[in-house]
PDB file of C-alpha atoms in Angstrom:
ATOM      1  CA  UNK C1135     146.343  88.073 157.168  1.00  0.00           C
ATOM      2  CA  UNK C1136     142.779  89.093 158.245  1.00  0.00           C
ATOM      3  CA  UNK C1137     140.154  89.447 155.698  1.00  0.00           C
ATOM      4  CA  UNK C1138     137.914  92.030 154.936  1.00  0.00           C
ATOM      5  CA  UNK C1139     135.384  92.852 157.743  1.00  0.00           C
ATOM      6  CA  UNK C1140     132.003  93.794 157.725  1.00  0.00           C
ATOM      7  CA  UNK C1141     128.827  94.864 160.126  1.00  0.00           C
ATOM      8  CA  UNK C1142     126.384  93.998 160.713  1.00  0.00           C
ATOM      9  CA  UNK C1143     125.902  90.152 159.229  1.00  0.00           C
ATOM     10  CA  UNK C1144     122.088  90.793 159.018  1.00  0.00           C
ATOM     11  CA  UNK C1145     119.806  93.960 159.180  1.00  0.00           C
ATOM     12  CA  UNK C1146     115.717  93.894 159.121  1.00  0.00           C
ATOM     13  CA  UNK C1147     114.474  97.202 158.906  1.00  0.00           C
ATOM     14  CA  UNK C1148     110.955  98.249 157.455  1.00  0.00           C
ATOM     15  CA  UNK C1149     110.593 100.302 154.357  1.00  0.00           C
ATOM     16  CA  UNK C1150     111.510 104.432 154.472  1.00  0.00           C
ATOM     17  CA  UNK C1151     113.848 103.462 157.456  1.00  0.00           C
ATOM     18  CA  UNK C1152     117.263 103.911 157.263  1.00  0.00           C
ATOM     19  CA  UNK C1153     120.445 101.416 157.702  1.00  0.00           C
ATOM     20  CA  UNK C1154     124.263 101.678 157.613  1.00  0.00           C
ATOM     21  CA  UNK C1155     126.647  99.067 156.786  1.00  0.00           C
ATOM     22  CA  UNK C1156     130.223  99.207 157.650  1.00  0.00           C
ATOM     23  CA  UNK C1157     133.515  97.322 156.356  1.00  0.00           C
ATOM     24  CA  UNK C1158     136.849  97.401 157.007  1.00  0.00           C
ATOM     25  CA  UNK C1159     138.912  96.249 153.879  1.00  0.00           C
ATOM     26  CA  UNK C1160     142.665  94.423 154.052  1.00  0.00           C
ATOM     27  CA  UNK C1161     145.375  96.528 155.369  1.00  0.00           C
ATOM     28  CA  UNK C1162     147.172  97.966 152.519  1.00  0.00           C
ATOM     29  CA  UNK C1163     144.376  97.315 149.814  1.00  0.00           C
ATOM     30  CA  UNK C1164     143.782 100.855 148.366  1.00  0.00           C
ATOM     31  CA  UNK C1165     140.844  99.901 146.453  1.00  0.00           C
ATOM     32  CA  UNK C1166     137.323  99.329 147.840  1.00  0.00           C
ATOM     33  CA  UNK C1167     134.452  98.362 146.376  1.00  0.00           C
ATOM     34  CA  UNK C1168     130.052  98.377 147.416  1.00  0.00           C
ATOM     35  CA  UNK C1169     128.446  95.280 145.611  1.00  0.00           C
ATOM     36  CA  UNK C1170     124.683  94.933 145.968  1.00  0.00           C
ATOM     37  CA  UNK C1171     123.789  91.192 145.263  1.00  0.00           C
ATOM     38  CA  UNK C1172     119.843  90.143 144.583  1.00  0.00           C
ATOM     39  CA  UNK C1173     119.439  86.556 144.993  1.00  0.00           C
ATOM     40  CA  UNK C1174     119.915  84.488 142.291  1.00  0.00           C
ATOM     41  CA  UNK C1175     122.287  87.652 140.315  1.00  0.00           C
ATOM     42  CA  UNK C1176     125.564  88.218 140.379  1.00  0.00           C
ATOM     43  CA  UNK C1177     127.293  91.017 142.118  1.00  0.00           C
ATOM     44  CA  UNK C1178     126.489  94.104 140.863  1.00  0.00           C
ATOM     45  CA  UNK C1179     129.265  97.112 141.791  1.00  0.00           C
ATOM     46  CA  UNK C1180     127.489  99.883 143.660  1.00  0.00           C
ATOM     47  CA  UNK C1181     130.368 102.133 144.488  1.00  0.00           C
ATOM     48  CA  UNK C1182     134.231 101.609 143.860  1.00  0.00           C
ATOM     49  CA  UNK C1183     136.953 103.411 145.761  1.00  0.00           C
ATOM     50  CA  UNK C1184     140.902 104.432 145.516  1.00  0.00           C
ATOM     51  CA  UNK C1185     141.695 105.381 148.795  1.00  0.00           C
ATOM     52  CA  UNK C1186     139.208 108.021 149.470  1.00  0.00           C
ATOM     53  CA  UNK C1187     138.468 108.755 146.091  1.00  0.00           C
ATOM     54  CA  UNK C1188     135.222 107.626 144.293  1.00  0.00           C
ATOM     55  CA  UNK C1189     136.190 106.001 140.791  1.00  0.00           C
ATOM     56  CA  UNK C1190     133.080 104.802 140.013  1.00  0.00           C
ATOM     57  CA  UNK C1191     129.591 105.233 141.372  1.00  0.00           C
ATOM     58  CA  UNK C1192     127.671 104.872 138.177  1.00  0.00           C
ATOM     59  CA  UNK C1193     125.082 102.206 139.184  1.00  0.00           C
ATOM     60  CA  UNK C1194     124.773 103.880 142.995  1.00  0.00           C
ATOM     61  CA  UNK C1195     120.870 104.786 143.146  1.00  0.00           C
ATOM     62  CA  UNK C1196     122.217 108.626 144.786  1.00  0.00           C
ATOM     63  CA  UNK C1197     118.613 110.004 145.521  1.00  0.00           C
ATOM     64  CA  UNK C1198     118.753 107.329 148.768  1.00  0.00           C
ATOM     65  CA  UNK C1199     122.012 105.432 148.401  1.00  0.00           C
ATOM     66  CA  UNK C1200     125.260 107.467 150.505  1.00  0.00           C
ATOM     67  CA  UNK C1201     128.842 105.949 150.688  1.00  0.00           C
ATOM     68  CA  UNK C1202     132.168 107.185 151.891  1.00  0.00           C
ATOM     69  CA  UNK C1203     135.447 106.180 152.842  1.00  0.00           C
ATOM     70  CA  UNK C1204     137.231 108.576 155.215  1.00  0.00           C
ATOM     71  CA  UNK C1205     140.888 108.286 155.735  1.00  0.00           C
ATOM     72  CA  UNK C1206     141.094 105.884 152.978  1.00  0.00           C
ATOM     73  CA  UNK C1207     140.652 102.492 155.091  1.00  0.00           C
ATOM     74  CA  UNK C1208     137.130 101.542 156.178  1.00  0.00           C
ATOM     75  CA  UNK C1209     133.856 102.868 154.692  1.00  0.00           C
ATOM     76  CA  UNK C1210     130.333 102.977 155.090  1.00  0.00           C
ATOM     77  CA  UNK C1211     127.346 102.547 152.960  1.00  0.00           C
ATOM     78  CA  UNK C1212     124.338 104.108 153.903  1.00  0.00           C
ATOM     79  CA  UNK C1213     120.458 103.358 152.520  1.00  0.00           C
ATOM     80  CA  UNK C1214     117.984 106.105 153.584  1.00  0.00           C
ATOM     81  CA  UNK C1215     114.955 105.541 152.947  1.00  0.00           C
ATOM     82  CA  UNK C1216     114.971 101.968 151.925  1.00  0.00           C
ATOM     83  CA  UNK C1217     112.432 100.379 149.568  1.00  0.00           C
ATOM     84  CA  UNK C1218     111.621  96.852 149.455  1.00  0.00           C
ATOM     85  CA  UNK C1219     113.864  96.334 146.447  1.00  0.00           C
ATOM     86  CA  UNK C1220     116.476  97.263 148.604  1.00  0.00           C
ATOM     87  CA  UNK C1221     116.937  93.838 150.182  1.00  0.00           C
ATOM     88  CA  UNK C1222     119.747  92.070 149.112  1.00  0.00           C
ATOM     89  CA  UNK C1223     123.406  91.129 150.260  1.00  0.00           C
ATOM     90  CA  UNK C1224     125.611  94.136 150.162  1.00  0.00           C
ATOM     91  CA  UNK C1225     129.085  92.586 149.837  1.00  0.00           C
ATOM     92  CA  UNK C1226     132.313  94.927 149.981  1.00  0.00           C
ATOM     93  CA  UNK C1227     135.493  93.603 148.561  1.00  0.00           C
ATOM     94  CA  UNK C1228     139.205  95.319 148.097  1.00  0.00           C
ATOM     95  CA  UNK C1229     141.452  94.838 146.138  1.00  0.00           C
ATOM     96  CA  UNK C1230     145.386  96.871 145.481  1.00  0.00           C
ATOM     97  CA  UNK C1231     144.964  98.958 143.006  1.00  0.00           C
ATOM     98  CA  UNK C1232     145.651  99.048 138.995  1.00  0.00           C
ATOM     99  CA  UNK C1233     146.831  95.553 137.239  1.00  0.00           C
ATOM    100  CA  UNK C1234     145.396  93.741 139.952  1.00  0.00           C
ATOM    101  CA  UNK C1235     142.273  95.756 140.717  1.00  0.00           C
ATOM    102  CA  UNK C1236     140.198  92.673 139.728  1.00  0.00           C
ATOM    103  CA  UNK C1237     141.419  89.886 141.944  1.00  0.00           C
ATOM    104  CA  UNK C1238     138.777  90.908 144.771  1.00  0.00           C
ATOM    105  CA  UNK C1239     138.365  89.659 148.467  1.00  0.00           C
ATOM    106  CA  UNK C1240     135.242  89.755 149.540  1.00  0.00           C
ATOM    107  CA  UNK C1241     133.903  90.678 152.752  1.00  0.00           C
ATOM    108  CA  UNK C1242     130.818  88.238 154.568  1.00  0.00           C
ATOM    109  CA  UNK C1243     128.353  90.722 153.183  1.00  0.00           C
ATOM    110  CA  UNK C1244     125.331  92.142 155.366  1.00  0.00           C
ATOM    111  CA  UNK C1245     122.145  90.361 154.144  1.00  0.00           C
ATOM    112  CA  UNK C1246     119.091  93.142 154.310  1.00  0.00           C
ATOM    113  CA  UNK C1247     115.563  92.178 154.650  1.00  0.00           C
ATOM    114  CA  UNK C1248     113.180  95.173 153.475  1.00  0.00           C
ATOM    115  CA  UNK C1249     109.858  94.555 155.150  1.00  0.00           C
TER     116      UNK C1249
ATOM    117  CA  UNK T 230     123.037  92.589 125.684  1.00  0.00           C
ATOM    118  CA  UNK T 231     124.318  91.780 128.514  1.00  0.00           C
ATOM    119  CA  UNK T 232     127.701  92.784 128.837  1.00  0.00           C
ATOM    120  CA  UNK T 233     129.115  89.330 130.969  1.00  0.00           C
ATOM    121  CA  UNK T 234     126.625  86.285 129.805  1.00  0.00           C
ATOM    122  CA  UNK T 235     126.612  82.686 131.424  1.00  0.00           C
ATOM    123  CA  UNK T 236     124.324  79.939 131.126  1.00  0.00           C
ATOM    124  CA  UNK T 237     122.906  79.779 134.452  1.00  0.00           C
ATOM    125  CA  UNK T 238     122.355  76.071 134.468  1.00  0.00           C
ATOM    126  CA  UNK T 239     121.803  74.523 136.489  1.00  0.00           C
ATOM    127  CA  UNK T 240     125.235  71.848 135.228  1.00  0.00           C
ATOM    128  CA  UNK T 241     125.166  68.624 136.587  1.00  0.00           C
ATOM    129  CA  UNK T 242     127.904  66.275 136.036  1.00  0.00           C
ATOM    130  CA  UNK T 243     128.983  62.987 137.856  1.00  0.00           C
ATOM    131  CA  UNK T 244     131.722  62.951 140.578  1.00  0.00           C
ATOM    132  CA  UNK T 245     135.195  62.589 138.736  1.00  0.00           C
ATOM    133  CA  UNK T 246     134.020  64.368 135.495  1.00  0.00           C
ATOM    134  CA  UNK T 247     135.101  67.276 133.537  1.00  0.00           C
ATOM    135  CA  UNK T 248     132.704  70.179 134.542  1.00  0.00           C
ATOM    136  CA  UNK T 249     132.785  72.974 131.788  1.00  0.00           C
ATOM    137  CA  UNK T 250     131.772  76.328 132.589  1.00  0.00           C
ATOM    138  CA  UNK T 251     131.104  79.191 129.753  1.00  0.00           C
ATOM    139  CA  UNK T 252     131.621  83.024 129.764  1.00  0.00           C
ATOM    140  CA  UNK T 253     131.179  85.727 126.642  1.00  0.00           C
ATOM    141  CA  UNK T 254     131.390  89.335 127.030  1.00  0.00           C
ATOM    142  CA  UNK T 255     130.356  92.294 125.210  1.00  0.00           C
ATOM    143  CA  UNK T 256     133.271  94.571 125.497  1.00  0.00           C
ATOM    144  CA  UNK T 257     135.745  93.705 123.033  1.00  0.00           C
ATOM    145  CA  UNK T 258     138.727  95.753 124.901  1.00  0.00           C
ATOM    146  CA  UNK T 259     138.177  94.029 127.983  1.00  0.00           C
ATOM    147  CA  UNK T 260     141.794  93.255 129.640  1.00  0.00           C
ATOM    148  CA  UNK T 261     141.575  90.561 132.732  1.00  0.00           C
ATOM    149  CA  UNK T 262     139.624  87.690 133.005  1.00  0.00           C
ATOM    150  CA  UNK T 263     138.105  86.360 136.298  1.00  0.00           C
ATOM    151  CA  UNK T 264     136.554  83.288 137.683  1.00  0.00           C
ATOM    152  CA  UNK T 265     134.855  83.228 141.432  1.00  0.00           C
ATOM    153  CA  UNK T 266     133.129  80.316 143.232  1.00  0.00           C
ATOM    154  CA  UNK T 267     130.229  81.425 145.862  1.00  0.00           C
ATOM    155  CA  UNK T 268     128.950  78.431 147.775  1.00  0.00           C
ATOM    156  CA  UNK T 269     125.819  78.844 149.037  1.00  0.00           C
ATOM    157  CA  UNK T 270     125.136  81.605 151.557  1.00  0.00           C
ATOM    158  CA  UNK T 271     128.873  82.657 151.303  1.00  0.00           C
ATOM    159  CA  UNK T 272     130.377  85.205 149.843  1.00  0.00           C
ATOM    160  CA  UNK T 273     132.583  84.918 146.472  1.00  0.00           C
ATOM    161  CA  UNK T 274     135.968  83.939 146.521  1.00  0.00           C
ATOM    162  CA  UNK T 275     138.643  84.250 143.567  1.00  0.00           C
ATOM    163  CA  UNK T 276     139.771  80.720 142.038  1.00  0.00           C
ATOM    164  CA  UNK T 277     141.694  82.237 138.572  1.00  0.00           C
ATOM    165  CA  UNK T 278     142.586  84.539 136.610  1.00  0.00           C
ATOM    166  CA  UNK T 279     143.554  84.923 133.398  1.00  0.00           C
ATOM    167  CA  UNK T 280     145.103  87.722 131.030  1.00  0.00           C
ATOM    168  CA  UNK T 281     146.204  86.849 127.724  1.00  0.00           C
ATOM    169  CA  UNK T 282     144.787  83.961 125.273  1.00  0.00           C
ATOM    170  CA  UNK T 283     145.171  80.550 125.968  1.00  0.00           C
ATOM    171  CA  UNK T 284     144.690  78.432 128.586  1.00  0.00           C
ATOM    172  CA  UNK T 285     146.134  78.674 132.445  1.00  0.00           C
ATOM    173  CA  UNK T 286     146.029  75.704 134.800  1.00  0.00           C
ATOM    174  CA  UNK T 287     146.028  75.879 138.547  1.00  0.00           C
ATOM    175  CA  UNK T 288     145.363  72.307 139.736  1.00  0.00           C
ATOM    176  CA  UNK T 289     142.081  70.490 138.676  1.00  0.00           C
ATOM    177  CA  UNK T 290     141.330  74.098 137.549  1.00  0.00           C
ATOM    178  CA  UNK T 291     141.961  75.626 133.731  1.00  0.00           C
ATOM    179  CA  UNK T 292     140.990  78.988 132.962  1.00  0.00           C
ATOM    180  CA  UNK T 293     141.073  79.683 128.845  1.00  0.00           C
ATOM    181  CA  UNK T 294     140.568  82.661 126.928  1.00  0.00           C
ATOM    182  CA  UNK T 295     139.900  83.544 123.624  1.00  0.00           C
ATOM    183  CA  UNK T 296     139.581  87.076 122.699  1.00  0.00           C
ATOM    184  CA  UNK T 297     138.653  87.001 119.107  1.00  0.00           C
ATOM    185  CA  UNK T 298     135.681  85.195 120.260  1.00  0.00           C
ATOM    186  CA  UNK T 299     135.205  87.140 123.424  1.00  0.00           C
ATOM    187  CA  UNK T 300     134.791  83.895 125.225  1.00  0.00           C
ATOM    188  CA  UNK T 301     136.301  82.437 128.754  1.00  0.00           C
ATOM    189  CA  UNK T 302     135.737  79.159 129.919  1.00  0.00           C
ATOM    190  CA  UNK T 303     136.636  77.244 133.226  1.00  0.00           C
ATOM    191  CA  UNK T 304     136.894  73.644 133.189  1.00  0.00           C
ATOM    192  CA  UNK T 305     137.279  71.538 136.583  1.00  0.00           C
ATOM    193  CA  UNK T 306     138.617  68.184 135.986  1.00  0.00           C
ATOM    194  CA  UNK T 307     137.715  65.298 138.581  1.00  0.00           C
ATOM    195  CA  UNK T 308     134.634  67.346 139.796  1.00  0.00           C
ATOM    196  CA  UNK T 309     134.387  67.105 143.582  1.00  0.00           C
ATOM    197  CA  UNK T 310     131.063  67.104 145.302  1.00  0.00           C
ATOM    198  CA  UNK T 311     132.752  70.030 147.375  1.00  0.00           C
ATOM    199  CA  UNK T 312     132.980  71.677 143.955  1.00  0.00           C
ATOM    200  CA  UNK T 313     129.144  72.284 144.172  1.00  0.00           C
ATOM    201  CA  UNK T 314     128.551  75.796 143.964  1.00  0.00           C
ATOM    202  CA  UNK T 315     127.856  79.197 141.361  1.00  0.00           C
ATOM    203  CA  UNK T 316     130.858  79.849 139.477  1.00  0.00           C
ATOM    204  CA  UNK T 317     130.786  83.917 138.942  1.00  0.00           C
ATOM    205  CA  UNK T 318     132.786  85.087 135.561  1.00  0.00           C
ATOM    206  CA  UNK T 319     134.186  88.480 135.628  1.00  0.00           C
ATOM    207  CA  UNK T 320     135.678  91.130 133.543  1.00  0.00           C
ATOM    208  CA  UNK T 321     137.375  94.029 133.822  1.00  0.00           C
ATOM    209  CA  UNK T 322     136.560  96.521 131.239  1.00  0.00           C
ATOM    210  CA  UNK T 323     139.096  98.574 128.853  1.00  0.00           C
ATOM    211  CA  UNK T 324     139.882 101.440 131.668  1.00  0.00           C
ATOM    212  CA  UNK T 325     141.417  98.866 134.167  1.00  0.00           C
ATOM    213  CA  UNK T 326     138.755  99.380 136.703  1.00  0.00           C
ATOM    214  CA  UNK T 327     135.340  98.404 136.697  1.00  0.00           C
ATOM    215  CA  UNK T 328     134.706  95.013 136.833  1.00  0.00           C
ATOM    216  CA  UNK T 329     131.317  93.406 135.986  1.00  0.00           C
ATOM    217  CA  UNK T 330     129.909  90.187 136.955  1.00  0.00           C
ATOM    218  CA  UNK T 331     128.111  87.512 135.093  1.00  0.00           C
ATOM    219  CA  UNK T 332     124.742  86.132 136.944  1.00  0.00           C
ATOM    220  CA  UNK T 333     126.870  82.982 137.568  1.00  0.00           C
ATOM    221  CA  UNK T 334     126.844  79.198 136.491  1.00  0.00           C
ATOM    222  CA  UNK T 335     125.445  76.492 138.993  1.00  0.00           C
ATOM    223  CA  UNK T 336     127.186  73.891 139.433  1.00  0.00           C
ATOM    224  CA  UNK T 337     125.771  70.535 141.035  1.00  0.00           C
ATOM    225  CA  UNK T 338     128.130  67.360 141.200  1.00  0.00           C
ATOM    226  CA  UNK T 339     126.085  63.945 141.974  1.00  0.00           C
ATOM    227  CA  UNK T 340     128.449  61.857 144.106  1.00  0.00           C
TER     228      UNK T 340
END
């Protein structure tokens, strides 16, 4: 079974630019979740989807934070403008839905340097 | 308050020791119970769950819960050096869907 995919690995962009991150979750996993992890923190949940419905996108900064998950399999984040807070791994996970919602599988994450 | 709390450490033990790891949570109708390991550089990766009080034991691992308390542990018997690494604690709220980390526990074991 594959895992959960994600691009690109690592992004350096300078501050106001603007960066995308794509992932691909398990086939069949309806849920699909945006983490945003600082170093030394733990994960912190961005953006959570059910299919392509947002369930939660409380702690998604929305004045330059974008997400969306077309069709209900893959999904992109997107960061525009970025600030130097910004950098961090941004992991996506999935997970099927309900009962089991959180027994995650985590994607490599995309490591983003802010310069 | 923090709503998922873990002593950071870091938690040295000796190789072939019991390593104890400690989780309490704010919400008290939280319903499922997670523990993740993140090595270094990697992302995290599920080693238990648990849902109801008690204890569960998968291998050198033991997940136990106790609700009154609002406290999960994870205990590794015979620590590995290969068991180096943050141990994440998770819960999943009253709803059934968000699910909020702890900061994570680090875990060294001296071979």
């Amino acid at each position: 079974e594959a895992g959960v995919a994600q691009s690109p690995r690592y992004k350096i962009i300078e501050k106001r630019q603007s960066v995308a991150f794509w992932c691909n979750p398990i086939s069949g996993h309806a849920t699909l979740y945006w983490y945003q992890q600082i170093l030394g923190q733990g994960p912190k949940l961005l953006i959570q989807f059910q299919n392509n419905g947002v369930v939660d996108d409380s702690q998604l900064p929305k004045d330059r934070f974008s997400a969306e998950r077309l069709k209900g399999v893959d999904s992109t984040l997107k960061i525009q403008p970025a600030k130097l807070e910004d950098s961090a791994v941004y992991l996506c996970a999935s997970s099927l839905p309900s009962g089991r919602a959180g027994e995650q599988f985590f994607g490599p994450g995309t490591r983003l340097t802010v310069l | 308050q923090k709503e998922v709390e873990q002593n950071s450490g870091p938690l040295s033990v000796p190789e072939g020791a019991i390593a104890s790891l400690n989780c309490t949570y704010s919400d008290r109708g939280s319903q499922s119970f997670f523990w993740y390991r993140q090595y270094s550089g990697k992302s995290p990766e599920l080693i238990m769950f648990i849902y109801s009080n008690g204890d569960k034991e998968d291998g050198r691992f033991t997940a136990q819960l106790n609700k009154a308390s609002q406290y999960v542990s994870l205990l590794i018997r015979d620590s590995q050096p290969s068991d180096s690494a943050t141990y994440l604690c998770a819960v999943m709220g009253a709803g059934g869907f968000k699910t909020i980390f702890g900061a994570g526990t680090r875990l060294f074991v001296k071979a």
